[in-house]
Tab-separated table of C-alpha atoms and ligand atoms in Angstrom:
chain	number	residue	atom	x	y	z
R	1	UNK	CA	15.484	-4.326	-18.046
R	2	UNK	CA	14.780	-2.245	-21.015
R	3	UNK	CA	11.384	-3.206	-22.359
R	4	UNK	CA	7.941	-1.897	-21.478
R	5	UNK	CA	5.717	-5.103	-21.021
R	6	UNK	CA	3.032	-4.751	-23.387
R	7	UNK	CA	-0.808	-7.750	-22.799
R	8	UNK	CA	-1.932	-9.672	-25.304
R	9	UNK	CA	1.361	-9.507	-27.422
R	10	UNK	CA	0.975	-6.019	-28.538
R	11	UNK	CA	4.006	-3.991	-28.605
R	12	UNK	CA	4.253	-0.993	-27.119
R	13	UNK	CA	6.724	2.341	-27.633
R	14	UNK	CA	8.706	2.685	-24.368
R	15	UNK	CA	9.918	5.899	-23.557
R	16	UNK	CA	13.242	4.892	-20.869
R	17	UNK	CA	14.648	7.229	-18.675
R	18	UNK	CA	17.134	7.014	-15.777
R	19	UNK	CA	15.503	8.476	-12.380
R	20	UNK	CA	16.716	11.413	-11.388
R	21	UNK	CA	17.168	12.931	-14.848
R	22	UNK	CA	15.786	14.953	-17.261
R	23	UNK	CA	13.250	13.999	-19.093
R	24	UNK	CA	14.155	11.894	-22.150
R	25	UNK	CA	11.895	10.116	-24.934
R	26	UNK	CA	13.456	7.398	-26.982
R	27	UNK	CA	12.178	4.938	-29.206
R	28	UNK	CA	12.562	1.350	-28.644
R	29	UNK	CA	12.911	-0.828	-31.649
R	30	UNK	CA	9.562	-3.164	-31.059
R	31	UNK	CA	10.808	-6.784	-30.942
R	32	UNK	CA	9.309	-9.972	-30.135
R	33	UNK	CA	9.149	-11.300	-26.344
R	34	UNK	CA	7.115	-13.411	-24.859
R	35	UNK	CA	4.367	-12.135	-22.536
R	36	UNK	CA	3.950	-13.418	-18.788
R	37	UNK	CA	0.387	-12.254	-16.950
R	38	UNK	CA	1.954	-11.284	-13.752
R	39	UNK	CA	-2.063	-11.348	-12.472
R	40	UNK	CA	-2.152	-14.719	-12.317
R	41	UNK	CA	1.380	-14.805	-10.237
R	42	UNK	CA	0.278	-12.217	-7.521
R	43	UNK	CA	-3.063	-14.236	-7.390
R	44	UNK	CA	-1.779	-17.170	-6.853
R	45	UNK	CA	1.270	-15.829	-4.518
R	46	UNK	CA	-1.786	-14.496	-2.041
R	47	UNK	CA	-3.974	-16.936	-2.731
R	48	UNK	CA	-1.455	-19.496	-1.153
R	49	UNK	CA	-0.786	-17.524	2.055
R	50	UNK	CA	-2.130	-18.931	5.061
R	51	UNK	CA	-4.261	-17.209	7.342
R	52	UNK	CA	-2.523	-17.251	10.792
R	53	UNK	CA	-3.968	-16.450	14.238
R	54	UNK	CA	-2.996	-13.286	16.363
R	55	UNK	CA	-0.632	-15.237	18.484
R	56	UNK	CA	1.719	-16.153	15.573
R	57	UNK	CA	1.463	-12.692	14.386
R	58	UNK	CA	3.321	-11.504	17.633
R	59	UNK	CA	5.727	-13.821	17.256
R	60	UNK	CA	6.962	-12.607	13.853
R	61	UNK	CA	9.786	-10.541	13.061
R	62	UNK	CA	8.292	-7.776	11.399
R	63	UNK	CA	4.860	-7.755	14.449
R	64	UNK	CA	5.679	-4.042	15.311
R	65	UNK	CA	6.172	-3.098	11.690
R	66	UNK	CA	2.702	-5.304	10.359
R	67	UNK	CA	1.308	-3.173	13.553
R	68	UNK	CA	3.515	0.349	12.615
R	69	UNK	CA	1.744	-0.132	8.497
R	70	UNK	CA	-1.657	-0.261	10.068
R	71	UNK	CA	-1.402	2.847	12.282
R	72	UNK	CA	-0.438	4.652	8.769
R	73	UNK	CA	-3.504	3.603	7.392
R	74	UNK	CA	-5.727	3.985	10.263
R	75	UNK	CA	-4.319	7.858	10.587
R	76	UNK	CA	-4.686	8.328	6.924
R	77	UNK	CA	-8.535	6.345	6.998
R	78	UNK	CA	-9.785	8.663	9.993
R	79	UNK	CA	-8.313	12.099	8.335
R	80	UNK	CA	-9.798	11.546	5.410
R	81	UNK	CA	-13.046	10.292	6.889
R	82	UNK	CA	-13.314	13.474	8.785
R	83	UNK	CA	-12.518	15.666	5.199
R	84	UNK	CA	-15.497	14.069	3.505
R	85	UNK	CA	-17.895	14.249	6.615
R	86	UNK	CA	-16.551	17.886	7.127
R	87	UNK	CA	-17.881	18.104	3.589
R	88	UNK	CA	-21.284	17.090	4.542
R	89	UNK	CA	-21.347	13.437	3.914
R	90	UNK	CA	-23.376	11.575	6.071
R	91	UNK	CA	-23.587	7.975	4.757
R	92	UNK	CA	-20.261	7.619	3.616
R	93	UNK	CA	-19.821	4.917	0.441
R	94	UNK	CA	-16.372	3.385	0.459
R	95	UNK	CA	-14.403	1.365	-2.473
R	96	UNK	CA	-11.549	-0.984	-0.933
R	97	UNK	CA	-9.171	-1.784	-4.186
R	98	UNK	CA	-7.273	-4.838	-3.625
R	99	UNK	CA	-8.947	-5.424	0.313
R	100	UNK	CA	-7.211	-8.943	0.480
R	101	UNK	CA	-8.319	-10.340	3.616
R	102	UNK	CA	-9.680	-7.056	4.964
R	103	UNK	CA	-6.977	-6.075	7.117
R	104	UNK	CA	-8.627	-2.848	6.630
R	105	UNK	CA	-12.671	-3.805	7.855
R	106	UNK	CA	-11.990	-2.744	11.330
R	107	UNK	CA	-11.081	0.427	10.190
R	108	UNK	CA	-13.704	1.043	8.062
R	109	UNK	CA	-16.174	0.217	11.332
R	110	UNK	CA	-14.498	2.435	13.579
R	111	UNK	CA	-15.013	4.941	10.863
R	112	UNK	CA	-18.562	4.149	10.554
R	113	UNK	CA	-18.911	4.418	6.842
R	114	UNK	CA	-22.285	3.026	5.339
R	115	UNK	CA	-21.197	1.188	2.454
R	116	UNK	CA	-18.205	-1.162	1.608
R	117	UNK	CA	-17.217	-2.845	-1.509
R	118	UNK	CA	-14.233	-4.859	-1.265
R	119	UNK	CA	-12.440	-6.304	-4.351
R	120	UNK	CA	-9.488	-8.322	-4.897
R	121	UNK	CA	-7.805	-10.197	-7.718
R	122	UNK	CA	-7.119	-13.341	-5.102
R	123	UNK	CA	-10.375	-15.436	-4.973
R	124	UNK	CA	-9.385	-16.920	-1.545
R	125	UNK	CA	-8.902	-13.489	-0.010
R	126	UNK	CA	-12.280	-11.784	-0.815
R	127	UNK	CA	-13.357	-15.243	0.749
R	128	UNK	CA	-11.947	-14.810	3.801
R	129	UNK	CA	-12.573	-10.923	3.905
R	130	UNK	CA	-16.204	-11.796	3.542
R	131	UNK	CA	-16.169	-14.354	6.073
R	132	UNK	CA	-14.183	-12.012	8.337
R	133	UNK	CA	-17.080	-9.013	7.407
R	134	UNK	CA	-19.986	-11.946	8.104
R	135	UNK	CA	-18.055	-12.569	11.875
R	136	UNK	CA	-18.171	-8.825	12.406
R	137	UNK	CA	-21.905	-9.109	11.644
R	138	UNK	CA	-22.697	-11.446	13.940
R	139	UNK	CA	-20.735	-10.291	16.981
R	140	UNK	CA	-21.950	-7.086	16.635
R	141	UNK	CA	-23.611	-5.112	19.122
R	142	UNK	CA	-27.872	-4.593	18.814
R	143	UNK	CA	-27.254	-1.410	18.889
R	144	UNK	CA	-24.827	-0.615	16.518
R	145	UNK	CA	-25.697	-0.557	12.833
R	146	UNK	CA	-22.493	-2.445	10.601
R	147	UNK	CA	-21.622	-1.019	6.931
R	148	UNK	CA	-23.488	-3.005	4.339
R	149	UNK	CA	-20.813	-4.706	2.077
R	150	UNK	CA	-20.373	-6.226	-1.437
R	151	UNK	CA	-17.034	-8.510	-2.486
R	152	UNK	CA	-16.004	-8.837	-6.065
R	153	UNK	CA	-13.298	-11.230	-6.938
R	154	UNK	CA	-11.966	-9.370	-10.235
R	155	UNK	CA	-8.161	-8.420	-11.535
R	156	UNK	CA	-9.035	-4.685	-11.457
R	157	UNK	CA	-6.178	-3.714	-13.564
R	158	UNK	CA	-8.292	-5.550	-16.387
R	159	UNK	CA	-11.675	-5.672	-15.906
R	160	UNK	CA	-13.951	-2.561	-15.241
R	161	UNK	CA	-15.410	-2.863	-11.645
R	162	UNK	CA	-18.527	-0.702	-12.171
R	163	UNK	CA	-20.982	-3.275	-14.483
R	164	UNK	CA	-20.226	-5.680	-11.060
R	165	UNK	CA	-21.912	-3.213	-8.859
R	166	UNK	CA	-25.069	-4.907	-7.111
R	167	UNK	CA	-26.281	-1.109	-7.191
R	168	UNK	CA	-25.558	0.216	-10.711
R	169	UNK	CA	-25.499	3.795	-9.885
R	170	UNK	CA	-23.403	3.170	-6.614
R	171	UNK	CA	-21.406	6.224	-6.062
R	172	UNK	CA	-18.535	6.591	-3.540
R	173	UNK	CA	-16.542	9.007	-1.071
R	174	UNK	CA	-13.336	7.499	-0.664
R	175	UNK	CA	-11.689	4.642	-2.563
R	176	UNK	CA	-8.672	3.353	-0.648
R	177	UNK	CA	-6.144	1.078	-2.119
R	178	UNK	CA	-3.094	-0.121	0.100
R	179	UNK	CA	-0.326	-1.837	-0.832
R	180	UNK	CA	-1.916	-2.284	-4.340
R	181	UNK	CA	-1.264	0.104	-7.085
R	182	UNK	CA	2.103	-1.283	-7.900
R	183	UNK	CA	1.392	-4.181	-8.977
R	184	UNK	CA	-0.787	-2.655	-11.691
R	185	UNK	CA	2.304	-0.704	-13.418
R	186	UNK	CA	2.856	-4.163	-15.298
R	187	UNK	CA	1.496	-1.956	-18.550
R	188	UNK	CA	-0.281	1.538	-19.189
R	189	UNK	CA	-3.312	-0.694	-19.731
R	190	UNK	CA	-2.956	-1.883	-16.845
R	191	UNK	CA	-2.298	0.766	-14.852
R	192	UNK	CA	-4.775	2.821	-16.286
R	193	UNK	CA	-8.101	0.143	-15.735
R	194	UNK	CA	-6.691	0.318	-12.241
R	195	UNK	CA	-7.144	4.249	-12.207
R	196	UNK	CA	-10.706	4.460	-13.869
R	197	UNK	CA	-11.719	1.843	-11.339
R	198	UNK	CA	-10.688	3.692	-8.433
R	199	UNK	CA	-11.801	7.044	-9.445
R	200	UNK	CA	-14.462	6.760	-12.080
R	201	UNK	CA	-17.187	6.354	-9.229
R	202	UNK	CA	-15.738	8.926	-7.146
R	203	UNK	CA	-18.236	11.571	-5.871
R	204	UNK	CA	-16.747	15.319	-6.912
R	205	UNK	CA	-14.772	16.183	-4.179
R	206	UNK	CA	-14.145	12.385	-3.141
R	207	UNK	CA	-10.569	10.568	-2.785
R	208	UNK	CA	-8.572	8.360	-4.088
R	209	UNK	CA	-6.034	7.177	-1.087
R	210	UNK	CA	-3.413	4.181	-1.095
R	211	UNK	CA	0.198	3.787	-0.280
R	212	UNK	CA	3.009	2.239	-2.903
R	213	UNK	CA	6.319	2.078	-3.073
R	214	UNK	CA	8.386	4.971	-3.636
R	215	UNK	CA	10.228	4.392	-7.151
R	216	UNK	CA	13.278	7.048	-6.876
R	217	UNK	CA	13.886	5.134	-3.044
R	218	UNK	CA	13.890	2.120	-4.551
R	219	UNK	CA	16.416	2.860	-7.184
R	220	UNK	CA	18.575	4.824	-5.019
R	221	UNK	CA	19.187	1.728	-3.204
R	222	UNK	CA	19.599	-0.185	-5.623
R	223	UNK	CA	22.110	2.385	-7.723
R	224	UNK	CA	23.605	2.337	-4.047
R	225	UNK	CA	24.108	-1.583	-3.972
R	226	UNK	CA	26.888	-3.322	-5.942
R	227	UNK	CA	25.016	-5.554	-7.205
R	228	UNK	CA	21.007	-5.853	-8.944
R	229	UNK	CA	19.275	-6.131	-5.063
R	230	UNK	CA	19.252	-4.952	-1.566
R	231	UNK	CA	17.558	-5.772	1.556
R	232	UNK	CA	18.461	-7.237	5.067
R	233	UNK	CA	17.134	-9.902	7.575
R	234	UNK	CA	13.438	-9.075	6.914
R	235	UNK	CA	12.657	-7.737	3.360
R	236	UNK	CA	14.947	-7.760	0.253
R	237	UNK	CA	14.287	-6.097	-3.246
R	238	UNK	CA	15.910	-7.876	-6.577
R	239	UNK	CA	15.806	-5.956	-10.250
R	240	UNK	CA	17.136	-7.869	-12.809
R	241	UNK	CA	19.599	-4.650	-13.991
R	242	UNK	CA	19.863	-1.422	-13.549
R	243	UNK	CA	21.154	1.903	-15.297
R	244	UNK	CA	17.797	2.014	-17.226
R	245	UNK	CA	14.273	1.798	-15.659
R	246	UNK	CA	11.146	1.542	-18.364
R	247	UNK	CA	8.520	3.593	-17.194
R	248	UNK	CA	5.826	0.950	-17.353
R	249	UNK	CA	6.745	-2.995	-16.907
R	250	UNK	CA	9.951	-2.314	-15.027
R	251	UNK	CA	9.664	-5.112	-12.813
R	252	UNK	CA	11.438	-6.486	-9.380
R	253	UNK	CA	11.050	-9.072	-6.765
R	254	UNK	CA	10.229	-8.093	-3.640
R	255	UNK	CA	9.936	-10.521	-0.822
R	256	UNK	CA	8.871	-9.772	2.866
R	257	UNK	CA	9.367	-12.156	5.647
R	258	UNK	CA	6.735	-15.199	5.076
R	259	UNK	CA	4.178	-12.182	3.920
R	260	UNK	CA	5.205	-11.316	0.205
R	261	UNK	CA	7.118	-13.040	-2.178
R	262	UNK	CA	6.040	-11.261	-5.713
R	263	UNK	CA	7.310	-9.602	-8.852
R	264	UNK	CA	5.995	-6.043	-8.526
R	265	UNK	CA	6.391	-2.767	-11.103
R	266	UNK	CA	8.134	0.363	-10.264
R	267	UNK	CA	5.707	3.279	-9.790
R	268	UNK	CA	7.486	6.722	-11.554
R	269	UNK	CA	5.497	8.915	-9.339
R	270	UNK	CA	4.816	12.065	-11.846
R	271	UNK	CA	3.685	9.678	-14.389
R	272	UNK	CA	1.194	8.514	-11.815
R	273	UNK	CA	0.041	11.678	-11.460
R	274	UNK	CA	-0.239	12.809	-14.847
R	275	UNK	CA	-2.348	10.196	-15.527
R	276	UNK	CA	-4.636	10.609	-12.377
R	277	UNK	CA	-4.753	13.611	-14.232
R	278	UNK	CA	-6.808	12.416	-16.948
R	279	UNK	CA	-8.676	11.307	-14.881
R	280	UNK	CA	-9.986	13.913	-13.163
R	281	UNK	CA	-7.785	13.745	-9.817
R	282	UNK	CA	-5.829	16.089	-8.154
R	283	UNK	CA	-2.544	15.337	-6.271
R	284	UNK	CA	-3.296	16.650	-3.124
R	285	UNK	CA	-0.663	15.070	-1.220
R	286	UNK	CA	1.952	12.650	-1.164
R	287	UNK	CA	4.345	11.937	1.675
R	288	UNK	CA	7.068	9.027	2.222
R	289	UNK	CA	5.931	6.707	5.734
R	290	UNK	CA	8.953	8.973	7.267
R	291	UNK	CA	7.683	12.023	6.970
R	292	UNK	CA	3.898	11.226	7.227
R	293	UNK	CA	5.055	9.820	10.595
R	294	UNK	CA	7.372	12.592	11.589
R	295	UNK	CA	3.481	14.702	10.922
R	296	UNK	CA	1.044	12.829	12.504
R	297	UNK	CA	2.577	11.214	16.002
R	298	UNK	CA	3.045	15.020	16.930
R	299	UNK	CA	-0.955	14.644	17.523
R	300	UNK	CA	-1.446	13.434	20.662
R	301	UNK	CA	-4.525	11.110	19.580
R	302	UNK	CA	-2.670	9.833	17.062
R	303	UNK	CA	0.252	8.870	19.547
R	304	UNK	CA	-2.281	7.309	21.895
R	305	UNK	CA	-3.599	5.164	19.085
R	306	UNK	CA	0.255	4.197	18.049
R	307	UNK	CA	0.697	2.856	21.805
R	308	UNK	CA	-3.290	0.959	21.540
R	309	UNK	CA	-2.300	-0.907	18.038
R	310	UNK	CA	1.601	-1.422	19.335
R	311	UNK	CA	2.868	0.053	16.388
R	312	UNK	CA	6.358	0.541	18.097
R	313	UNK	CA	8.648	-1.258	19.854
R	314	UNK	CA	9.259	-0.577	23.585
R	315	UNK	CA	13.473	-0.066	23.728
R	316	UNK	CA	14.579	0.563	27.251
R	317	UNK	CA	18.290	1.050	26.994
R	318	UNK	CA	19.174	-1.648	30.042
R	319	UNK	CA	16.546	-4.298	29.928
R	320	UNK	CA	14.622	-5.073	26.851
R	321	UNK	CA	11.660	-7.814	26.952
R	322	UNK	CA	11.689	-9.642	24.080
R	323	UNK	CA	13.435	-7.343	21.379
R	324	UNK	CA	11.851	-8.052	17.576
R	325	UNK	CA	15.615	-8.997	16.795
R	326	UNK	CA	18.439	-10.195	19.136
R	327	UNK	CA	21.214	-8.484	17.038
R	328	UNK	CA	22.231	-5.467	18.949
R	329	UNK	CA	23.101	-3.274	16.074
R	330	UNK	CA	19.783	-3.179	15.437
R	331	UNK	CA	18.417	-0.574	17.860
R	332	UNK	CA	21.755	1.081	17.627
R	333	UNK	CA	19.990	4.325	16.343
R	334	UNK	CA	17.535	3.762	19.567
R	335	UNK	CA	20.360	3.356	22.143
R	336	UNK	CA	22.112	6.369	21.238
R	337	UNK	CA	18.595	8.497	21.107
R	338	UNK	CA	18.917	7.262	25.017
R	339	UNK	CA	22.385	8.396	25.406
R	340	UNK	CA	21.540	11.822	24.924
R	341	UNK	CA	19.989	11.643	28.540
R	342	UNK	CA	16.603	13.377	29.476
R	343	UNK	CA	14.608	10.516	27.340
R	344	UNK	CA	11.595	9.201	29.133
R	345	UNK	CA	11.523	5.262	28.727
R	346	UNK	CA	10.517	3.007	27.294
R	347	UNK	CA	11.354	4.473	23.795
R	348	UNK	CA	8.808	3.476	21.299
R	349	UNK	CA	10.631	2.056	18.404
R	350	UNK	CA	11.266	-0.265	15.458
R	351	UNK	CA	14.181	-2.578	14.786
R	352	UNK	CA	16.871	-0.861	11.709
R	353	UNK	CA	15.691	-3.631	9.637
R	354	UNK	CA	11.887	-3.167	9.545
R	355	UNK	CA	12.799	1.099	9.771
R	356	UNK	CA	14.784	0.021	6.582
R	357	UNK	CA	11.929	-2.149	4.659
R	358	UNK	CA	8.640	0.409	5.629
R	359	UNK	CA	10.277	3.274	4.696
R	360	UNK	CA	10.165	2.658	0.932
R	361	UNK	CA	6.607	3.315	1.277
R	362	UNK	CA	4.794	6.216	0.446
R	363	UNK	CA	1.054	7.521	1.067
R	364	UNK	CA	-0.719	9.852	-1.139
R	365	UNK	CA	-3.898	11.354	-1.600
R	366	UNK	CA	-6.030	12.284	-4.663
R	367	UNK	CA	-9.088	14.425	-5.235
R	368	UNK	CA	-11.824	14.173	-8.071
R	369	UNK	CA	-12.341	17.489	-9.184
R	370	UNK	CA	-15.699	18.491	-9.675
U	401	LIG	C1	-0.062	-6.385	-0.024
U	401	LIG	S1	-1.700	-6.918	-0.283
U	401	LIG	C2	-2.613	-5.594	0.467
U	401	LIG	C3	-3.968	-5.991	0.954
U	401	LIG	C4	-4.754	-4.883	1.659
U	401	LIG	N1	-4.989	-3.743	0.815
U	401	LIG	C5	-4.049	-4.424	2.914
U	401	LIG	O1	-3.536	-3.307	2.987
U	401	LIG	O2	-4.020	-5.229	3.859
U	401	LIG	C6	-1.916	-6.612	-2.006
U	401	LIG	C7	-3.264	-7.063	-2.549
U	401	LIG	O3	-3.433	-6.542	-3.868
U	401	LIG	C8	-4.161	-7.491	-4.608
U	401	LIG	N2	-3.998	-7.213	-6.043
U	401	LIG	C9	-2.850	-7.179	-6.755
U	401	LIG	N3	-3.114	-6.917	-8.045
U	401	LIG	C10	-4.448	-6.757	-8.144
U	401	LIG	C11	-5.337	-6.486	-9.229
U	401	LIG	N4	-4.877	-6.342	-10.467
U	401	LIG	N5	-6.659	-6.409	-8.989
U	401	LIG	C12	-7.125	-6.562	-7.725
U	401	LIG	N6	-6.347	-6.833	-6.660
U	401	LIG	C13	-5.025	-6.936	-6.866
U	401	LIG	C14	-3.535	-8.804	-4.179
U	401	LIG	O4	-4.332	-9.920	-4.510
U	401	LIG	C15	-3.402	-8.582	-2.670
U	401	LIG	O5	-4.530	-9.016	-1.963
């Protein structure tokens, strides 16, 4: 793919460059393509998926690695909760940017934040968040006190969040989007209205936190493949070419299991930044799931919390319950950790496959400067 994808027919000057190498403008000659709102494809694409029930969620193939992506982003939720009440915050405002069905509300309560807006592109999402939110209500406690909460359905990479505000002056600590930004690369415009609406109401010293794929993994593999995709039995990523990656608009399928099946934009990391830049924010971090693991589960409450949400997979080298996978090479890398003796079982794990598909991932942080 060589062209930048430009909305509402308007062409835009793409500047190309191959990752990995130095830093290259070129013109492209404009020309005349036809424009596709990929919006209304990722709304529809979680729109359509069904809402299932905890037991079928234990049953699927990727349970410990659904359970392994939500001990990320409770560890990264709680650390930065503590930054911003070590700063003195006491009722703690929080934007969710792309919430979907609130996967993230618990977290949010443990956290005990005061204020939650949660918006979404996917109408049938912020539904179900919201009715998920109004079940919280109701089962909770007399004594406990649940976050207030507003849901906007709006395609933040287009429209600006801020005149949707039930509280016009509403001002926040944190805005977390997970899983999200991506999908906003599509077009600078794009990308952009997705920035000002995560940190335009950020408080001075307040953060901007998500997770995304990590473009220069993603195109390793696939300059590793011999042919335009990768993957295995669980997730598997299709470009249609490769040599030359646009830095906005460069698009590829990715498709997860019976959770994601969507075109999505590769995120050139520095370019990200620079234009966090603009506005306002700070890199402060920015870690692939590896190494941000590798970190945290040397903290022992973090490792506690791993074993409470079953983010791993028990692997005892002689008898395994019921193994994510059957295939044997799978916990090859697991089986030889054993091998080296002195190992206290079980060994928490995951299966090579779902190692293979979370590790694209990437977490970073942001600051608004002040
Ligand atoms: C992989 S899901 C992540 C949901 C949630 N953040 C989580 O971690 O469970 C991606 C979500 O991003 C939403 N999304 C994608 N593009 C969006 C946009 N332009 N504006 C708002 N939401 C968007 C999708 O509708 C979907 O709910």
């Amino acid at each position: 793919m060589t062209e930048t994808a430009g909305e509402g027919g308007r062409q835009m000057t793409g500047i190309k460059r191959k990752h990995g190498e130095e830093e290259k403008e070129e013109e492209t000659v404009p020309t005349k393509r036809l424009v596709t709102d990929h919006g209304v494809k990722v709304a529809s694409h979680y729109n359509s998926l069904q809402e299932v029930g905890l037991a079928a969620r234990s049953r699927s193939r990727i349970f410990f690695m659904r359970n392994f992506n939500n001990w990320l982003k409770s560890v990264l939720i709680g650390e930065i909760l503590e930054q911003v009440r070590g700063a003195g915050s006491r009722q703690v405002s929080v934007l969710d940017l792309g919430c979907g069905k609130g996967g993230d509300l618990l977290k949010w309560r443990r956290g005990g934040i005061s204020h939650l807006v949660c918006a979404d592109l996917a109408e049938v999402s912020v539904e179900q968040c919201q009715s998920r939110y109004n079940d919280m209500k109701r089962r909770s406690h007399f004594n406990e006190k649940l976050f207030s909460a507003q849901f906007i359905t709006a395609d933040c990479s287009k429209e600006v969040l801020s005149e949707k505000f039930d509280d016009s002056e509403l001002m926040f600590d944190i805005c977390s989007c997970q899983f999200v930004y991506h999908y906003s690369f599509e077009s600078e415009q794009k990308a952009d209205m997705m920035l000002r609406n995560a940190c335009e109401r950020l408080k001075p010293g307040g953060f901007f936190i998500g997770t995304t794929p990590d473009a220069f993994e993603l195109v390793k593999r696939l300059e590793a493949s011999d042919s335009t995709s990768f993957g295995n039995e669980v997730f598997k990523v299709s470009f249609q070419s490769k040599g030359s990656y646009p830095l906005f608009g460069c698009q590829y399928h990715f498709s997860l299991e019976d959770v994601v099946n969507v075109p999505e934009f590769l995120v050139y990391f520095p370019l990200f930044e620079h234009m966090a830049k603009r506005h306002n924010m700070l890199l402060v971090s920015k870690q692939r799931f590896s190494e941000f693991f590798k970190e945290k589960v040397k903290d022992e409450q973090h490792r506690s919390l791993m074993m409470k949400m079953m983010a791993l997979e028990p692997f005892t080298a002689e008898v395994r319950g019921q193994p994510a996978s059957d295939s044997r090479g799978e916990y090859s890398h697991a089986e030889e950790h054993c091998s080296r003796g002195s190992i206290k079982l079980p060994l928490g794990t995951l299966s090579q496959s779902e190692w293979e598909a979370t590790s694209i991932y990437l977490v970073f942080v942001f600051q608004k400067m002040s």
